[in-house]
Coordinates of C-alpha atoms and ligand atoms in Angstrom, one line a residue:
M22 CA 96.8 94.5 47.7
E23 CA 98.2 90.9 48.4
M24 CA 95.5 88.9 49.9
N25 CA 95.9 88.2 53.5
V26 CA 98.7 91.0 54.0
F27 CA 97.2 93.5 56.5
W28 CA 100.1 94.8 57.8
E29 CA 99.7 98.2 55.5
E30 CA 103.4 99.3 56.3
E31 CA 103.5 102.2 54.3
L32 CA 100.3 103.9 55.1
E33 CA 101.0 102.8 59.1
T34 CA 104.0 104.1 59.3
L35 CA 103.7 107.6 57.6
S36 CA 106.1 110.5 58.5
L37 CA 104.2 112.7 60.7
R38 CA 104.4 115.0 57.5
D39 CA 103.3 112.6 55.0
L40 CA 100.3 111.8 57.1
K41 CA 99.2 115.6 57.7
R42 CA 99.7 116.0 54.0
L43 CA 97.1 112.3 53.1
Q44 CA 94.9 114.0 56.1
L45 CA 94.6 117.2 54.1
R46 CA 94.0 115.4 50.8
R47 CA 91.3 113.6 52.2
L48 CA 89.5 115.8 53.9
K49 CA 89.0 117.7 50.9
T50 CA 87.3 114.6 49.2
A51 CA 85.2 114.3 52.5
F52 CA 84.3 117.7 52.5
G53 CA 83.5 117.7 48.9
Y54 CA 81.1 114.5 49.8
A55 CA 79.8 116.4 52.4
S56 CA 78.7 119.2 50.8
Q57 CA 76.2 117.1 48.8
S58 CA 74.3 116.5 51.8
P59 CA 71.3 119.1 52.8
Y60 CA 73.0 119.3 56.1
Y61 CA 76.6 120.2 55.4
R62 CA 75.5 121.8 52.2
V63 CA 73.2 124.9 54.2
M64 CA 76.1 124.8 56.6
F65 CA 78.9 125.2 54.2
Q66 CA 76.9 128.1 52.1
R67 CA 76.7 129.9 55.1
L68 CA 79.9 130.2 56.3
G69 CA 81.2 130.2 52.9
L70 CA 83.7 127.2 53.2
T71 CA 84.9 125.7 49.9
A72 CA 87.8 123.1 49.7
D73 CA 89.9 126.3 49.4
S74 CA 89.2 127.0 52.7
F75 CA 91.6 124.5 54.3
G76 CA 95.3 125.0 53.2
D77 CA 96.3 123.0 56.5
I78 CA 95.0 119.6 58.1
E79 CA 94.4 122.1 61.2
D80 CA 91.9 124.0 59.1
I81 CA 89.3 121.9 60.3
R82 CA 88.6 123.9 62.6
K83 CA 86.8 126.1 60.8
I84 CA 84.2 123.9 60.3
P85 CA 81.4 123.4 63.2
F86 CA 81.0 120.6 65.3
T87 CA 78.6 118.0 64.5
T88 CA 76.8 116.5 67.3
K89 CA 74.7 113.7 68.5
D90 CA 71.3 115.8 68.5
D91 CA 72.4 117.1 65.0
L92 CA 71.9 113.3 63.4
R93 CA 68.9 112.9 65.5
S94 CA 67.4 116.2 63.9
H95 CA 68.3 115.5 60.6
Y96 CA 67.0 111.8 60.4
P97 CA 66.9 109.7 58.8
Y98 CA 68.4 111.2 55.2
G99 CA 69.3 114.6 56.3
L100 CA 73.6 113.8 56.2
V101 CA 73.3 111.3 53.5
A102 CA 75.4 112.6 50.6
L103 CA 75.1 109.9 47.8
P104 CA 72.2 109.2 46.0
L105 CA 70.7 106.4 47.6
R106 CA 71.2 104.0 45.1
E107 CA 74.6 104.2 45.5
A108 CA 74.0 103.2 49.3
V109 CA 74.3 99.4 50.0
R110 CA 73.7 99.1 54.0
L111 CA 72.6 101.2 56.9
H112 CA 73.4 100.4 61.0
S113 CA 72.1 102.3 63.8
S114 CA 73.9 103.1 67.2
S115 CA 73.2 101.1 69.8
G116 CA 71.5 103.7 72.3
T117 CA 68.3 103.3 74.0
T118 CA 66.8 105.7 74.2
G119 CA 65.7 109.1 71.7
R120 CA 65.5 108.7 68.1
P121 CA 68.2 106.4 66.9
T122 CA 70.9 107.5 64.7
V123 CA 71.4 106.2 61.0
I124 CA 74.4 105.6 59.4
F125 CA 74.3 105.1 55.3
H126 CA 77.3 102.9 53.9
S127 CA 78.5 102.9 50.0
R128 CA 80.2 99.8 48.5
H129 CA 83.2 102.0 48.6
D130 CA 82.3 102.7 52.7
L131 CA 82.2 98.9 53.5
A132 CA 85.3 97.8 51.7
S133 CA 87.3 100.6 53.5
W134 CA 85.8 99.4 56.9
A135 CA 86.7 95.6 56.0
N136 CA 90.1 96.6 55.4
L137 CA 90.6 98.8 58.7
V138 CA 89.0 95.7 61.0
A139 CA 90.9 93.6 59.4
R140 CA 94.3 95.7 59.8
C141 CA 93.0 95.8 63.4
L142 CA 92.9 91.7 63.6
Y143 CA 96.5 91.5 61.8
S144 CA 98.0 93.7 64.1
V145 CA 97.3 91.8 67.4
G146 CA 98.6 88.6 65.9
V147 CA 95.3 87.1 64.1
R148 CA 96.1 85.2 60.6
D149 CA 94.3 83.6 57.9
T150 CA 94.7 80.7 59.3
D151 CA 93.0 82.0 62.5
V152 CA 89.2 80.9 63.6
F153 CA 87.6 83.9 64.3
Q154 CA 84.4 83.6 66.5
N155 CA 82.1 86.6 66.4
T156 CA 79.6 86.8 70.0
S157 CA 77.8 90.3 68.9
G158 CA 74.5 91.0 68.0
Y159 CA 74.4 90.9 64.2
G160 CA 71.9 93.3 63.2
M161 CA 72.1 97.1 63.6
F162 CA 74.7 97.0 65.5
T163 CA 78.2 97.2 63.6
G164 CA 80.0 94.7 66.1
G165 CA 78.6 91.8 63.9
L166 CA 79.1 92.6 60.7
G167 CA 81.4 95.0 61.1
F168 CA 83.6 92.6 62.5
Q169 CA 82.6 89.8 60.6
Y170 CA 83.8 91.2 57.1
G171 CA 86.8 92.3 58.8
A172 CA 88.0 88.9 59.9
E173 CA 86.7 87.6 56.1
R174 CA 88.8 89.8 54.8
L175 CA 91.8 88.6 56.6
G176 CA 91.2 85.3 55.5
C177 CA 90.2 83.8 58.9
L178 CA 87.7 81.2 59.4
T179 CA 85.0 82.8 60.6
V180 CA 81.9 81.5 63.0
P181 CA 79.2 84.0 63.2
A182 CA 77.9 82.6 66.6
A183 CA 76.2 86.2 67.3
A184 CA 75.2 87.1 70.6
G185 CA 73.5 84.9 73.7
N186 CA 73.2 81.4 74.3
S187 CA 76.3 80.8 76.2
R188 CA 76.2 77.1 76.0
R189 CA 76.4 77.0 72.5
Q190 CA 79.0 79.3 71.9
I191 CA 81.4 77.2 74.2
K192 CA 80.0 74.3 72.0
F193 CA 81.1 76.0 68.6
M194 CA 84.6 77.0 70.0
R195 CA 85.1 73.4 70.8
D196 CA 83.9 71.6 67.6
F197 CA 85.9 74.1 65.3
G198 CA 88.3 75.3 67.3
T199 CA 88.3 78.9 67.8
T200 CA 91.1 80.8 68.6
V201 CA 89.8 84.4 68.7
I202 CA 86.7 85.7 69.8
H203 CA 85.3 89.3 70.1
A204 CA 83.4 90.0 72.9
I205 CA 81.5 93.0 74.9
P206 CA 83.6 92.8 78.1
G207 CA 80.4 91.9 80.6
Y208 CA 79.7 89.0 78.1
V209 CA 83.1 87.9 78.4
V210 CA 82.6 87.9 82.3
R211 CA 79.2 85.8 81.6
L212 CA 80.7 83.0 79.2
A213 CA 83.5 82.5 82.1
D214 CA 81.0 81.6 84.2
V215 CA 79.1 79.2 81.9
F216 CA 82.5 78.0 81.5
R217 CA 82.6 77.0 84.9
E218 CA 79.0 75.8 85.2
M219 CA 79.8 73.3 82.2
E220 CA 82.9 72.3 84.4
L221 CA 85.1 73.0 81.9
D222 CA 88.3 75.5 81.9
P223 CA 89.0 77.5 78.7
R224 CA 92.9 76.7 79.0
R225 CA 92.9 73.4 78.9
D226 CA 89.5 72.6 76.6
T227 CA 89.8 75.1 73.9
N228 CA 92.3 76.4 71.6
L229 CA 91.3 79.9 72.4
K230 CA 94.4 82.6 72.7
T231 CA 93.3 86.4 72.0
L232 CA 90.3 88.0 72.8
V233 CA 88.9 91.5 71.2
I234 CA 87.1 93.4 73.5
G235 CA 85.4 96.5 72.9
A236 CA 82.1 98.4 72.3
E237 CA 81.8 100.0 76.4
P238 CA 84.1 101.0 79.0
H239 CA 86.4 99.1 81.1
T240 CA 89.0 99.2 83.3
E241 CA 93.2 97.7 83.3
E242 CA 91.7 95.9 86.5
Q243 CA 88.8 94.1 84.1
R244 CA 90.9 93.7 81.2
R245 CA 93.8 91.8 83.6
R246 CA 91.0 89.8 85.1
I247 CA 89.2 88.6 81.7
E248 CA 93.0 87.6 80.6
T249 CA 93.2 85.3 83.8
L250 CA 89.5 83.8 83.5
L251 CA 89.7 83.0 79.9
G252 CA 94.1 82.5 79.4
V253 CA 94.0 84.8 77.0
K254 CA 95.6 88.2 75.7
A255 CA 92.8 90.6 75.8
F256 CA 93.2 93.7 73.5
N257 CA 90.6 96.7 73.2
S258 CA 89.0 97.7 70.5
Y259 CA 87.2 100.9 69.8
G260 CA 84.4 102.3 67.6
L261 CA 81.0 103.6 67.0
S262 CA 78.8 103.5 64.8
E263 CA 78.7 107.0 63.2
M264 CA 82.6 106.3 62.0
N265 CA 81.4 102.9 60.8
G266 CA 81.9 101.0 64.0
P267 CA 84.7 98.6 65.3
G268 CA 88.0 99.3 63.3
V269 CA 88.5 103.0 64.5
A270 CA 91.2 102.5 67.5
F271 CA 92.4 99.6 68.3
E272 CA 95.8 98.0 70.6
C273 CA 98.3 96.8 69.3
T274 CA 100.4 93.9 70.8
H275 CA 102.3 96.4 73.2
Q276 CA 98.9 97.0 74.5
T277 CA 99.7 100.8 75.2
G278 CA 96.8 102.5 74.3
L279 CA 94.7 102.0 70.9
H280 CA 96.1 103.3 67.4
L281 CA 93.7 105.7 65.8
W282 CA 93.9 104.8 62.1
E283 CA 94.6 108.4 61.1
D284 CA 94.4 107.5 57.1
A285 CA 90.7 107.3 57.8
F286 CA 89.8 109.4 60.8
Y287 CA 90.6 112.5 62.1
P288 CA 91.4 112.8 65.8
E289 CA 91.2 115.9 68.1
I290 CA 90.7 116.3 71.9
I291 CA 88.9 119.2 73.3
D292 CA 87.4 120.7 76.7
P293 CA 83.9 119.6 76.6
D294 CA 82.7 122.4 78.5
T295 CA 85.3 125.4 76.4
L296 CA 84.8 123.5 73.4
E297 CA 88.8 124.7 72.9
P298 CA 91.3 122.1 71.5
L299 CA 93.6 120.3 73.8
P300 CA 97.7 119.4 73.8
D301 CA 98.3 115.6 73.3
G302 CA 98.4 114.0 76.9
N303 CA 95.6 116.3 78.2
T304 CA 92.2 114.3 79.0
G305 CA 89.3 115.6 77.3
E306 CA 86.7 114.7 74.7
L307 CA 87.3 112.9 71.4
V308 CA 85.9 114.7 68.3
L309 CA 86.1 112.8 64.7
T310 CA 86.3 113.5 61.2
S311 CA 85.7 110.5 58.6
L312 CA 88.1 110.9 55.8
D313 CA 87.6 108.0 53.7
R314 CA 83.8 107.6 53.7
Q315 CA 81.0 108.8 51.1
A316 CA 77.8 108.0 51.8
M317 CA 77.6 110.3 55.2
P318 CA 80.8 111.7 55.8
I319 CA 80.7 113.1 59.2
L320 CA 82.6 116.0 60.5
R321 CA 83.8 117.1 63.8
Y322 CA 81.5 114.6 65.4
R323 CA 81.3 115.0 69.3
T324 CA 81.8 111.6 70.4
R325 CA 81.0 112.3 74.0
D326 CA 83.9 109.9 74.5
L327 CA 86.5 110.9 77.3
T328 CA 90.7 109.9 76.6
R329 CA 93.6 111.5 75.7
I330 CA 96.2 111.2 72.9
I331 CA 99.0 109.6 74.4
P332 CA 102.6 111.5 73.5
G333 CA 105.2 109.6 72.1
R334 CA 106.1 106.7 69.5
C335 CA 104.3 103.1 69.6
P336 CA 107.8 100.6 70.1
C337 CA 105.6 98.8 67.2
G338 CA 106.5 101.4 64.6
R339 CA 103.3 102.3 63.6
T340 CA 103.1 106.3 63.8
H341 CA 99.3 106.7 64.3
R342 CA 98.6 108.7 67.5
R343 CA 97.7 106.0 70.6
I344 CA 94.6 107.0 72.6
D345 CA 94.0 106.2 75.7
R346 CA 91.2 103.5 77.0
I347 CA 88.1 105.4 77.1
K348 CA 87.9 107.0 80.8
G349 CA 83.8 107.2 80.4
R350 CA 81.7 109.3 78.1
T351 CA 80.4 112.4 79.2
D352 CA 77.0 111.4 79.7
D353 CA 78.0 108.4 81.9
M354 CA 79.5 110.7 84.3
F355 CA 76.7 111.3 87.1
I356 CA 76.8 113.9 89.9
I357 CA 76.2 113.1 93.8
K358 CA 76.2 115.4 96.6
G359 CA 78.2 117.7 94.0
C360 CA 80.8 115.6 93.3
N361 CA 81.3 114.3 89.2
I362 CA 81.5 110.6 89.2
F363 CA 82.8 108.1 86.9
P364 CA 81.9 104.3 87.1
M365 CA 85.1 103.4 86.1
Q366 CA 86.6 105.2 88.9
I367 CA 84.1 102.9 91.2
E368 CA 85.0 99.7 88.4
K369 CA 88.8 100.0 89.2
I370 CA 88.7 99.5 92.9
L371 CA 86.0 96.6 93.1
M372 CA 88.3 94.9 89.9
K373 CA 91.4 95.1 91.9
T374 CA 90.1 93.6 95.3
P375 CA 90.4 90.0 94.8
E376 CA 87.5 88.9 96.7
T377 CA 84.8 90.0 94.8
G378 CA 83.2 88.9 91.9
N379 CA 83.0 90.8 88.3
N380 CA 79.5 92.1 88.1
Y381 CA 78.3 95.0 89.7
L382 CA 76.3 97.9 89.7
I383 CA 75.7 101.6 90.8
T384 CA 72.3 102.5 92.3
L385 CA 71.5 106.2 92.9
K386 CA 68.6 107.0 94.8
T387 CA 67.1 109.5 97.5
V388 CA 66.4 108.6 100.8
H389 CA 64.9 110.9 103.5
Q390 CA 65.7 113.3 101.2
A391 CA 69.6 112.8 100.7
D392 CA 71.0 111.8 98.2
E393 CA 72.1 108.0 98.4
M394 CA 75.1 105.7 96.0
L395 CA 74.3 102.3 96.6
V396 CA 77.3 99.9 95.3
E397 CA 76.4 96.4 95.0
V398 CA 79.1 93.8 94.1
E399 CA 79.0 90.4 93.5
L400 CA 81.5 87.9 95.9
K401 CA 83.6 85.8 93.7
E402 CA 82.4 82.9 96.3
L403 CA 80.3 83.1 99.0
F404 CA 82.4 82.3 102.3
T405 CA 80.8 81.8 105.7
D406 CA 81.4 85.0 107.6
N407 CA 83.5 83.4 111.1
Y408 CA 86.0 86.4 111.4
G409 CA 84.2 89.2 110.4
N410 CA 85.6 89.2 107.0
L411 CA 82.3 90.2 105.1
E412 CA 82.6 93.2 107.3
K413 CA 86.3 94.2 107.0
L414 CA 85.7 93.8 103.3
T415 CA 82.5 96.1 103.2
Q416 CA 84.6 98.6 105.4
K417 CA 87.6 98.3 102.6
L418 CA 85.8 99.1 99.8
Y419 CA 83.8 101.7 101.7
Q420 CA 87.4 103.5 102.0
E421 CA 88.7 103.1 99.1
I422 CA 85.6 104.2 97.0
R423 CA 85.1 107.4 99.7
D424 CA 88.4 108.3 99.2
E425 CA 88.5 107.9 95.1
V426 CA 85.3 109.5 94.4
L427 CA 84.9 111.8 97.7
V428 CA 81.5 110.5 98.4
A429 CA 80.8 108.1 101.0
P430 CA 79.3 105.2 99.2
R431 CA 76.7 102.1 101.0
I432 CA 78.4 98.9 100.2
K433 CA 76.3 95.6 99.6
L434 CA 78.3 92.5 99.1
V435 CA 75.9 90.1 97.3
E436 CA 75.6 86.6 96.5
P437 CA 77.7 85.4 93.0
G438 CA 75.1 85.7 90.0
S439 CA 72.3 87.6 91.7
L440 CA 72.5 90.4 89.9
P441 CA 71.4 91.3 86.7
K442 CA 73.4 89.9 83.9
N443 CA 74.7 91.5 81.0
D444 CA 74.2 90.0 77.5
G445 CA 75.1 93.3 75.5
K446 CA 76.5 96.4 76.2
A447 CA 76.2 96.4 80.4
V448 CA 74.1 98.9 82.6
R449 CA 76.2 100.0 85.5
V450 CA 74.5 103.5 86.6
V451 CA 70.7 103.1 87.4
D452 CA 69.5 106.5 88.7
L453 CA 65.9 106.3 90.8
R454 CA 66.6 110.0 91.8
Ligands
LIG516 P1 77.8 102.7 69.6 O1 77.9 104.1 68.4 O2 75.9 102.2 69.2 O3 78.4 101.7 68.5 O4 78.7 102.7 70.2 C1 79.6 103.5 70.2 C2 80.1 103.9 71.6 O5 80.6 102.8 72.5 C3 81.5 104.8 71.5 O6 81.1 106.1 71.8 C4 82.0 104.7 73.1 O7 81.2 105.4 73.8 C5 81.5 103.3 73.4 N1 82.9 102.3 73.1 C6 83.1 101.8 72.1 N2 83.9 101.0 72.0 C7 84.8 100.8 73.4 C8 85.6 100.8 74.3 N3 86.6 100.0 73.6 N4 85.9 101.7 75.1 C9 85.3 102.0 76.2 N5 83.7 102.4 75.3 C10 83.5 101.6 73.8
LIG517 ZN1 101.9 99.8 68.3

C-alpha cells in the first residue's frame, strides 16, 4: 500500500455481496485460528463445528456467544490461539471490578489494528500534515498505544502527551501547534475549564480543529457542547479491548452514525433477553466477531453495548454499515422504583439546558426505606438568585427528568467545579442502596 493513503477505497466501498464473501472467507480463517485455543477447541469439538460448517456468513450463528465471564474464567491464556512466542503485546480492559480480561496481539494483529485506526482518522480529514495529541493513558488501556500507532501509521506528527496534567497538555498544544486531539468526553470538559483558568481561548490560542472522542457513552447534546467549548468538530470513536481497542467503528465527516469496519469485525444486534437476532434499525446488544485477528480471535462477543444498525447508505460512499451512538451498556442500566433507566437519558436533558455545566452525578440511595434518585448537576456559573431562578431551573429539570424516566428525581444544583473530576472514564452513577 502507498504510504499515507488511508482511503482504502476498494475495501471501504465493497458491494454488499463482495463484503459478505470477504467476511465468510475471513470468518473461516479466524475460526481456524480460534480452533487452536484451548477454549474454542473444546467448544468446536463438542458441537462438531469445522470450517465447512460455514457456507454463508449468517452461519456464524452456529457458534455460541462468548461473554466477558468466559474471558474471565479462562484468564489469562485460555483463548490464546498462537504459541506465546508469536504474541508481542497484551492489553487489558479498563474495567475496575473483578478479574481483568487480557487480550494478546501478534505482529499481524498490531499492524492490522494500526491500519484501522489510520483509516478512521483519515475518514475525518486527518492527514500526515496534522499534529496529533493523545491524552489517553499509555499502558494497558488501548486508547494510548492504539491511537499512537494509528496516527503514526497515517504519518501525523504525534504528541504522546498521555493522561492528566492539563496545563502541560495545553502548553504542548500551543508549542507544537496541535491540530487534532483524542480524549475521553469527560476529560475534554475538564480541559475546557483549564483553558478558562489560564485565560486562554482554544479558538484563538490554538490550532485545534478536530477532536476524537470516545471510550465512554455520551449524548449528542454533550458532543455539541464540546464542539462549542473548543471550537472543533468532534467525531465519535468506538472500540473495545476485546476487538483491539479503538478503530472498531468511527464517524465519518457526515456525523450520521459510526461506520463499523466490516472487513475486520462482523456485527450482529441481538435482543439481550431472548438472545434472538434483531433486524437492522432495532436497538439491542451489539455482538462482534473479530475477523482479522490471530493471537486471540474472539467470536460472537457480547459487548453489552446497546445500539442499532442504521439502515441505508451513508452519503460518503462507504458501504460498511453504521451503528448508532451507544445508548448505554446493559450493565449501566439501573432500576429504581421498577423503572429501567440509562444515565444517558438524564444526561441528554442536562446537556440541553443552557444554565447547567458539564459535570453531573446520579446517586441512588435509600431514605426512610424508600429508594431515591438524586441528580446533582454543576451550574455553568454562579448566579444570584434574586428572582427565584434557581428554583425555576430546579423545577424545570425535575419535570423533564420525571417525564423522561418516569421516576421523580431529587435535583440539586451545585457550584461549578464542586463534583468529583473525571480524568479517566467518568463515574456517572453511584448506587448506595
Ligand atoms: P475497554 O475495553 O476498556 O476499552 O472498554 C470498552 C467499552 O467502552 C465499550 O464496550 C463501551 O462500553 C465503551 N465505549 C468505547 N467507546 C465508546 C463510545 N464511542 N461511546 C460509548 N461507549 C464507548
Ligand atoms: Zn460515511
